[in-house]
């Protein structure tokens, strides 16, 4: 199935669920006002469901919206989910933020999502892009008086190169065929340059990586794990973290957020895609993902049964890192 067929199948599934009253709302993606800017969309009626779409630029993690629905909307919702989004849904179920019965998963096998910044960089930053379409393994990029064909694999998001679960872990509807499992596994390379450094070197590398951070919190707001009603960075009594762009405040924010995601992050890449400054947020979260996997043999969201390691204590838990 190509993207047009998948989008049509999503619209049909959503219309059916809404018409039957099986769900109150279908959370999917709609086209943005600019090319490559697909955005989350909530369809409440079969007519609204006709706005749903599917392209390689559907980069938001829609599990994010399952725990933030307004009061009074306690009914069942359907959500469009590729592999990483379904892993986040499994995580939210394990963390008792939603129940399996409250969510209808419209699963889509992911071909790997695309990075609009890479597309813009390849065609040239000065060029205005007016249309982008996917044709098999190519991307056709068009502007006033020009068009360029790019190989899809050159403009994938970084996290999609290392993805180990493209198919939905759970689903109630499945659009298209499940794809062959991929074995990314190269996520360990993301943190590798930092791991080689001593403590001072790591601090310097960290400061350099985050030097352009403007503390907008788009990375936090895009993340399905950051659902606290009051985030520690917004607390003022006590004020856990300064509000400035000083290195120490920036470091505190990113380190604490990364630790809050330990054993929970599914490497969906939504934080990195959301960053307006192009900061490589995954350099830190990927290190924590690697440590949890190596220390506890655990990768989040891959099954519904296992207990997250930081939610349980075992007498023989590794503790060599405690000094
Ligand atoms: S991380 Fe995997 S499942 Fe998620 S968008 Fe990328 S390739 Fe698809
Ligand atoms: S920290 Fe980033 S990559 Fe990890 S789950 Fe949150 S948004 Fe996804
Ligand atoms: S989205 Fe980017 S700029 Fe904003 S707080 Fe996160 S890292 Fe900083």
Short mmCIF file of C-alpha atoms and ligand atoms in Angstrom, two decimals:
data_model
loop_
_atom_site.label_atom_id
_atom_site.label_comp_id
_atom_site.label_asym_id
_atom_site.label_seq_id
_atom_site.Cartn_x
_atom_site.Cartn_y
_atom_site.Cartn_z
CA UNK A 1 0.00 0.00 0.00
CA UNK A 2 1.27 3.48 -0.75
CA UNK A 3 0.63 6.51 1.48
CA UNK A 4 -2.57 7.46 -0.36
CA UNK A 5 -4.01 3.98 0.19
CA UNK A 6 -2.97 4.01 3.85
CA UNK A 7 -4.52 7.46 4.35
CA UNK A 8 -7.75 6.28 2.72
CA UNK A 9 -7.81 3.16 4.91
CA UNK A 10 -7.27 5.29 8.03
CA UNK A 11 -10.17 7.55 7.01
CA UNK A 12 -12.42 4.53 6.43
CA UNK A 13 -11.52 2.93 9.77
CA UNK A 14 -12.02 6.24 11.58
CA UNK A 15 -15.38 6.92 9.89
CA UNK A 16 -16.61 3.43 10.76
CA UNK A 17 -15.56 3.68 14.42
CA UNK A 18 -17.14 7.12 14.82
CA UNK A 19 -20.34 6.20 12.95
CA UNK A 20 -20.77 3.06 15.08
CA UNK A 21 -20.15 5.05 18.26
CA UNK A 22 -17.31 2.68 19.15
CA UNK A 23 -15.10 5.67 19.97
CA UNK A 24 -15.70 9.35 20.79
CA UNK A 25 -12.70 10.60 18.92
CA UNK A 26 -10.00 9.44 16.49
CA UNK A 27 -6.56 10.96 16.95
CA UNK A 28 -4.54 10.99 13.75
CA UNK A 29 -2.72 13.43 11.50
CA UNK A 30 -3.94 16.08 9.06
CA UNK A 31 -2.03 18.06 6.45
CA UNK A 32 -0.43 21.23 7.78
CA UNK A 33 -0.59 24.62 6.09
CA UNK A 34 2.95 24.12 4.76
CA UNK A 35 4.53 21.08 3.09
CA UNK A 36 6.14 18.53 5.47
CA UNK A 37 4.18 19.97 8.42
CA UNK A 38 1.61 17.25 9.06
CA UNK A 39 0.09 17.80 12.48
CA UNK A 40 -2.09 16.01 15.02
CA UNK A 41 -5.83 16.10 14.33
CA UNK A 42 -8.78 15.05 16.47
CA UNK A 43 -11.76 13.79 14.45
CA UNK A 44 -15.08 13.68 16.33
CA UNK A 45 -17.40 12.93 13.39
CA UNK A 46 -17.19 10.77 10.24
CA UNK A 47 -17.09 14.02 8.24
CA UNK A 48 -14.10 15.30 10.21
CA UNK A 49 -12.42 11.92 9.71
CA UNK A 50 -12.08 12.80 6.01
CA UNK A 51 -9.34 15.25 7.00
CA UNK A 52 -7.09 12.49 8.29
CA UNK A 53 -3.94 11.80 6.31
CA UNK A 54 -0.77 9.72 6.31
CA UNK A 55 2.67 10.72 4.98
CA UNK A 56 6.30 10.29 5.97
CA UNK A 57 6.06 13.57 7.87
CA UNK A 58 3.63 12.30 10.53
CA UNK A 59 6.24 12.77 13.24
CA UNK A 60 4.29 13.60 16.40
CA UNK A 61 3.94 10.81 18.93
CA UNK A 62 0.12 10.70 19.23
CA UNK A 63 0.26 8.67 22.45
CA UNK A 64 1.03 12.06 23.97
CA UNK A 65 -2.65 13.02 23.72
CA UNK A 66 -4.06 9.96 25.46
CA UNK A 67 -3.32 11.35 28.91
CA UNK A 68 -4.17 14.97 28.21
CA UNK A 69 -7.79 14.88 27.09
CA UNK A 70 -10.04 17.56 28.62
CA UNK A 71 -12.20 16.53 31.53
CA UNK A 72 -15.54 15.13 30.45
CA UNK A 73 -13.98 13.24 27.54
CA UNK A 74 -13.55 9.99 29.39
CA UNK A 75 -14.87 7.74 26.59
CA UNK A 76 -12.88 5.47 24.36
CA UNK A 77 -10.55 7.03 21.79
CA UNK A 78 -8.88 5.61 18.73
CA UNK A 79 -5.35 6.56 17.86
CA UNK A 80 -3.21 6.01 14.77
CA UNK A 81 -0.03 4.25 15.87
CA UNK A 82 3.14 3.11 14.18
CA UNK A 83 5.64 0.96 16.12
CA UNK A 84 7.12 3.58 18.44
CA UNK A 85 3.74 5.17 19.21
CA UNK A 86 2.30 1.76 20.09
CA UNK A 87 5.27 1.18 22.42
CA UNK A 88 4.46 4.46 24.17
CA UNK A 89 0.82 3.38 24.50
CA UNK A 90 1.95 0.12 26.11
CA UNK A 91 4.10 2.17 28.49
CA UNK A 92 1.18 4.43 29.43
CA UNK A 93 -0.97 1.37 30.12
CA UNK A 94 1.77 -0.05 32.37
CA UNK A 95 2.01 3.29 34.17
CA UNK A 96 -1.79 3.24 34.73
CA UNK A 97 -2.36 6.44 32.78
CA UNK A 98 -4.87 4.70 30.51
CA UNK A 99 -6.37 1.25 30.35
CA UNK A 100 -6.18 -1.03 27.33
CA UNK A 101 -10.00 -0.86 27.11
CA UNK A 102 -9.94 2.95 26.74
CA UNK A 103 -7.93 2.96 23.56
CA UNK A 104 -8.55 1.54 20.10
CA UNK A 105 -5.25 1.29 18.24
CA UNK A 106 -5.33 1.82 14.47
CA UNK A 107 -1.96 0.25 13.68
CA UNK A 108 0.18 1.26 10.71
CA UNK A 109 3.45 -0.44 9.78
CA UNK A 110 6.00 2.35 9.60
CA UNK A 111 8.34 2.82 6.65
CA UNK A 112 10.43 5.26 8.75
CA UNK A 113 9.51 8.90 9.07
CA UNK A 114 11.22 11.79 7.33
CA UNK A 115 13.14 14.82 8.56
CA UNK A 116 12.05 18.08 6.90
CA UNK A 117 15.29 19.80 7.95
CA UNK A 118 17.31 17.20 6.04
CA UNK A 119 15.09 17.72 2.98
CA UNK A 120 15.56 21.50 3.16
CA UNK A 121 19.32 21.13 3.64
CA UNK A 122 19.65 18.84 0.63
CA UNK A 123 17.71 21.03 -1.80
CA UNK A 124 19.36 24.16 -0.43
CA UNK A 125 18.33 26.40 2.46
CA UNK A 126 17.48 29.30 0.13
CA UNK A 127 14.89 27.33 -1.86
CA UNK A 128 11.18 27.64 -1.14
CA UNK A 129 9.51 24.23 -1.08
CA UNK A 130 5.88 24.30 -2.19
CA UNK A 131 5.09 20.58 -2.51
CA UNK A 132 6.53 17.24 -1.45
CA UNK A 133 5.25 13.82 -2.45
CA UNK A 134 6.52 10.30 -1.84
CA UNK A 135 6.93 8.01 -4.82
CA UNK A 136 8.12 4.60 -3.70
CA UNK A 137 11.64 4.98 -2.35
CA UNK A 138 11.92 8.55 -3.63
CA UNK A 139 10.74 11.92 -2.47
CA UNK A 140 9.70 14.42 -5.12
CA UNK A 141 10.37 17.94 -3.84
CA UNK A 142 9.00 20.91 -5.80
CA UNK A 143 9.25 24.68 -5.72
CA UNK A 144 8.63 27.60 -8.08
CA UNK A 145 10.22 26.52 -11.38
CA UNK A 146 12.20 23.57 -9.99
CA UNK A 147 11.81 20.01 -8.84
CA UNK A 148 14.22 17.56 -7.30
CA UNK A 149 14.09 13.86 -6.53
CA UNK A 150 15.70 12.67 -3.28
CA UNK A 151 16.19 9.09 -2.09
CA UNK A 152 13.90 8.53 0.87
CA UNK A 153 16.60 6.76 2.86
CA UNK A 154 18.78 9.89 2.81
CA UNK A 155 16.23 12.04 4.60
CA UNK A 156 14.88 9.73 7.30
CA UNK A 157 14.81 10.91 10.89
CA UNK A 158 17.90 9.76 12.79
CA UNK A 159 15.90 7.61 15.21
CA UNK A 160 14.13 5.80 12.38
CA UNK A 161 17.49 4.46 11.13
CA UNK A 162 17.96 2.70 14.46
CA UNK A 163 14.36 1.61 15.04
CA UNK A 164 13.85 -1.97 16.22
CA UNK A 165 10.04 -2.04 16.16
CA UNK A 166 8.32 -0.58 13.11
CA UNK A 167 5.18 -2.68 13.44
CA UNK A 168 2.65 -1.82 16.14
CA UNK A 169 3.11 -3.91 19.30
CA UNK A 170 -0.65 -3.82 19.88
CA UNK A 171 -3.45 -2.99 17.47
CA UNK A 172 -7.19 -3.36 17.04
CA UNK A 173 -7.19 -2.46 13.35
CA UNK A 174 -4.15 -2.98 11.18
CA UNK A 175 -3.78 -0.87 8.04
CA UNK A 176 -1.77 -2.67 5.38
CA UNK A 177 0.57 -5.55 5.96
CA UNK A 178 3.02 -5.74 8.81
CA UNK A 179 6.49 -5.12 7.41
CA UNK A 180 9.54 -7.31 7.89
CA UNK A 181 11.06 -6.62 11.30
CA UNK A 182 14.09 -4.41 11.14
CA UNK A 183 17.06 -4.70 13.42
CA UNK A 184 18.32 -1.15 13.74
CA UNK A 185 20.40 -1.81 16.80
CA UNK A 186 22.80 1.01 15.95
CA UNK A 187 21.35 3.29 18.60
CA UNK A 188 24.44 2.51 20.68
CA UNK A 189 26.45 4.57 18.21
CA UNK A 190 24.51 7.72 19.12
CA UNK A 191 25.95 7.94 22.63
CA UNK A 192 29.29 6.31 21.76
CA UNK A 193 31.26 9.55 21.16
CA UNK A 194 30.27 10.85 24.60
CA UNK A 195 31.01 7.54 26.32
CA UNK A 196 34.65 7.73 25.25
CA UNK A 197 35.15 11.02 27.13
CA UNK A 198 36.15 11.57 30.73
CA UNK A 199 33.86 13.50 33.08
CA UNK A 200 35.18 16.94 32.12
CA UNK A 201 34.98 16.05 28.44
CA UNK A 202 31.41 14.87 28.80
CA UNK A 203 30.44 18.10 30.54
CA UNK A 204 32.01 20.14 27.77
CA UNK A 205 30.32 18.02 25.07
CA UNK A 206 27.02 18.33 26.86
CA UNK A 207 27.36 22.12 27.12
CA UNK A 208 28.20 22.34 23.43
CA UNK A 209 25.27 20.12 22.39
CA UNK A 210 22.75 22.19 24.32
CA UNK A 211 24.30 25.64 23.93
CA UNK A 212 21.48 26.89 21.68
CA UNK A 213 18.68 25.59 23.91
CA UNK A 214 16.14 28.36 24.47
CA UNK A 215 14.23 26.45 27.19
CA UNK A 216 11.04 26.44 25.12
CA UNK A 217 10.16 22.94 26.42
CA UNK A 218 8.90 21.78 23.02
CA UNK A 219 10.90 18.57 23.60
CA UNK A 220 9.06 17.99 26.87
CA UNK A 221 5.65 18.85 25.48
CA UNK A 222 6.09 16.50 22.52
CA UNK A 223 7.01 13.57 24.76
CA UNK A 224 4.31 11.11 25.86
CA UNK A 225 6.29 10.40 29.03
CA UNK A 226 6.11 14.00 30.29
CA UNK A 227 2.56 14.01 31.61
CA UNK A 228 3.09 15.44 35.11
CA UNK A 229 0.42 18.08 35.80
CA UNK A 230 3.13 20.41 37.07
CA UNK A 231 6.57 19.78 35.62
CA UNK A 232 9.54 20.26 37.96
CA UNK A 233 10.78 23.12 35.74
CA UNK A 234 7.51 25.02 36.23
CA UNK A 235 7.43 24.65 40.02
CA UNK A 236 8.19 27.88 41.85
CA UNK A 237 7.72 26.68 45.44
CA UNK A 238 10.23 25.16 45.70
CA UNK A 239 12.02 26.19 42.55
CA UNK A 240 13.88 23.03 41.60
CA UNK A 241 15.44 24.48 38.48
CA UNK A 242 16.38 28.01 37.43
CA UNK A 243 14.57 29.48 34.45
CA UNK A 244 17.56 30.94 32.67
CA UNK A 245 19.60 29.80 29.68
CA UNK A 246 22.71 29.57 31.85
CA UNK A 247 24.60 26.34 31.32
CA UNK A 248 23.80 24.99 34.78
CA UNK A 249 20.05 25.60 34.41
CA UNK A 250 20.01 24.07 30.94
CA UNK A 251 22.00 21.09 32.20
CA UNK A 252 19.67 20.59 35.16
CA UNK A 253 16.60 20.62 32.94
CA UNK A 254 17.93 18.16 30.38
CA UNK A 255 19.58 15.80 32.85
CA UNK A 256 16.52 15.58 35.06
CA UNK A 257 14.16 15.12 32.13
CA UNK A 258 16.38 12.38 30.72
CA UNK A 259 16.44 10.58 34.07
CA UNK A 260 12.65 10.86 34.29
CA UNK A 261 12.54 9.05 30.94
CA UNK A 262 14.95 6.29 31.99
CA UNK A 263 13.50 2.86 31.29
CA UNK A 264 10.51 4.49 29.59
CA UNK A 265 11.84 6.21 26.45
CA UNK A 266 10.94 4.35 23.25
CA UNK A 267 13.26 6.48 21.09
CA UNK A 268 10.29 7.77 19.12
CA UNK A 269 12.26 10.91 18.25
CA UNK A 270 9.32 13.26 18.84
CA UNK A 271 11.42 15.41 21.19
CA UNK A 272 14.16 15.89 18.61
CA UNK A 273 11.68 16.54 15.77
CA UNK A 274 9.95 19.20 17.89
CA UNK A 275 13.08 21.16 18.78
CA UNK A 276 13.12 24.50 16.93
CA UNK A 277 16.87 24.77 17.49
CA UNK A 278 17.77 21.46 15.89
CA UNK A 279 19.34 20.18 19.11
CA UNK A 280 20.31 16.50 19.16
CA UNK A 281 18.21 15.63 22.21
CA UNK A 282 18.64 11.88 21.61
CA UNK A 283 22.37 12.01 22.37
CA UNK A 284 21.37 11.93 26.03
CA UNK A 285 18.19 9.84 25.96
CA UNK A 286 19.89 7.18 23.80
CA UNK A 287 22.64 6.76 26.43
CA UNK A 288 20.04 6.15 29.10
CA UNK A 289 18.15 3.73 26.85
CA UNK A 290 21.40 1.83 26.31
CA UNK A 291 22.26 1.73 30.02
CA UNK A 292 18.81 0.43 31.00
CA UNK A 293 18.96 -2.20 28.27
CA UNK A 294 22.43 -3.37 29.26
CA UNK A 295 21.94 -3.20 33.03
CA UNK A 296 18.42 -4.59 33.24
CA UNK A 297 17.86 -6.31 29.90
CA UNK A 298 14.81 -4.13 29.33
CA UNK A 299 13.53 -2.19 26.33
CA UNK A 300 10.33 -0.21 26.99
CA UNK A 301 6.98 -0.93 25.40
CA UNK A 302 7.88 -4.11 23.54
CA UNK A 303 5.42 -6.24 25.50
CA UNK A 304 2.42 -5.74 27.76
CA UNK A 305 3.52 -7.99 30.63
CA UNK A 306 7.04 -7.18 31.80
CA UNK A 307 7.53 -4.79 34.73
CA UNK A 308 9.65 -1.68 34.02
CA UNK A 309 12.90 -2.14 35.96
CA UNK A 310 12.75 1.23 37.70
CA UNK A 311 9.26 0.41 38.98
CA UNK A 312 10.44 -2.68 40.84
CA UNK A 313 13.22 -3.58 43.25
CA UNK A 314 15.13 -6.83 43.09
CA UNK A 315 17.82 -7.66 45.63
CA UNK A 316 20.20 -8.58 42.82
CA UNK A 317 19.60 -5.40 40.79
CA UNK A 318 22.86 -4.08 39.34
CA UNK A 319 24.23 -1.25 41.47
CA UNK A 320 27.84 -0.93 40.42
CA UNK A 321 27.11 2.61 39.20
CA UNK A 322 26.26 3.76 42.76
CA UNK A 323 29.40 5.22 44.25
S1 LIG B 1 10.94 5.09 15.33
FE1 LIG B 1 10.35 3.25 14.15
S2 LIG B 1 8.14 3.08 14.33
FE2 LIG B 1 8.70 5.14 14.98
S3 LIG B 1 8.46 6.40 13.15
FE3 LIG B 1 10.61 5.73 13.19
S4 LIG B 1 10.69 3.82 12.01
FE4 LIG B 1 8.56 4.26 12.48
S1 LIG B 2 12.31 11.30 25.38
FE1 LIG B 2 12.03 11.79 23.16
S2 LIG B 2 12.47 9.86 22.11
FE2 LIG B 2 12.06 9.34 24.28
S3 LIG B 2 9.86 8.87 24.39
FE3 LIG B 2 10.11 11.07 24.88
S4 LIG B 2 9.80 12.12 22.89
FE4 LIG B 2 10.21 9.95 22.45
S1 LIG B 3 12.91 21.83 22.29
FE1 LIG B 3 15.08 22.31 21.93
S2 LIG B 3 15.29 24.48 22.47
FE2 LIG B 3 13.35 23.78 23.34
S3 LIG B 3 13.87 23.16 25.46
FE3 LIG B 3 14.03 21.31 24.17
S4 LIG B 3 16.20 21.22 23.55
FE4 LIG B 3 15.80 23.30 24.31
#
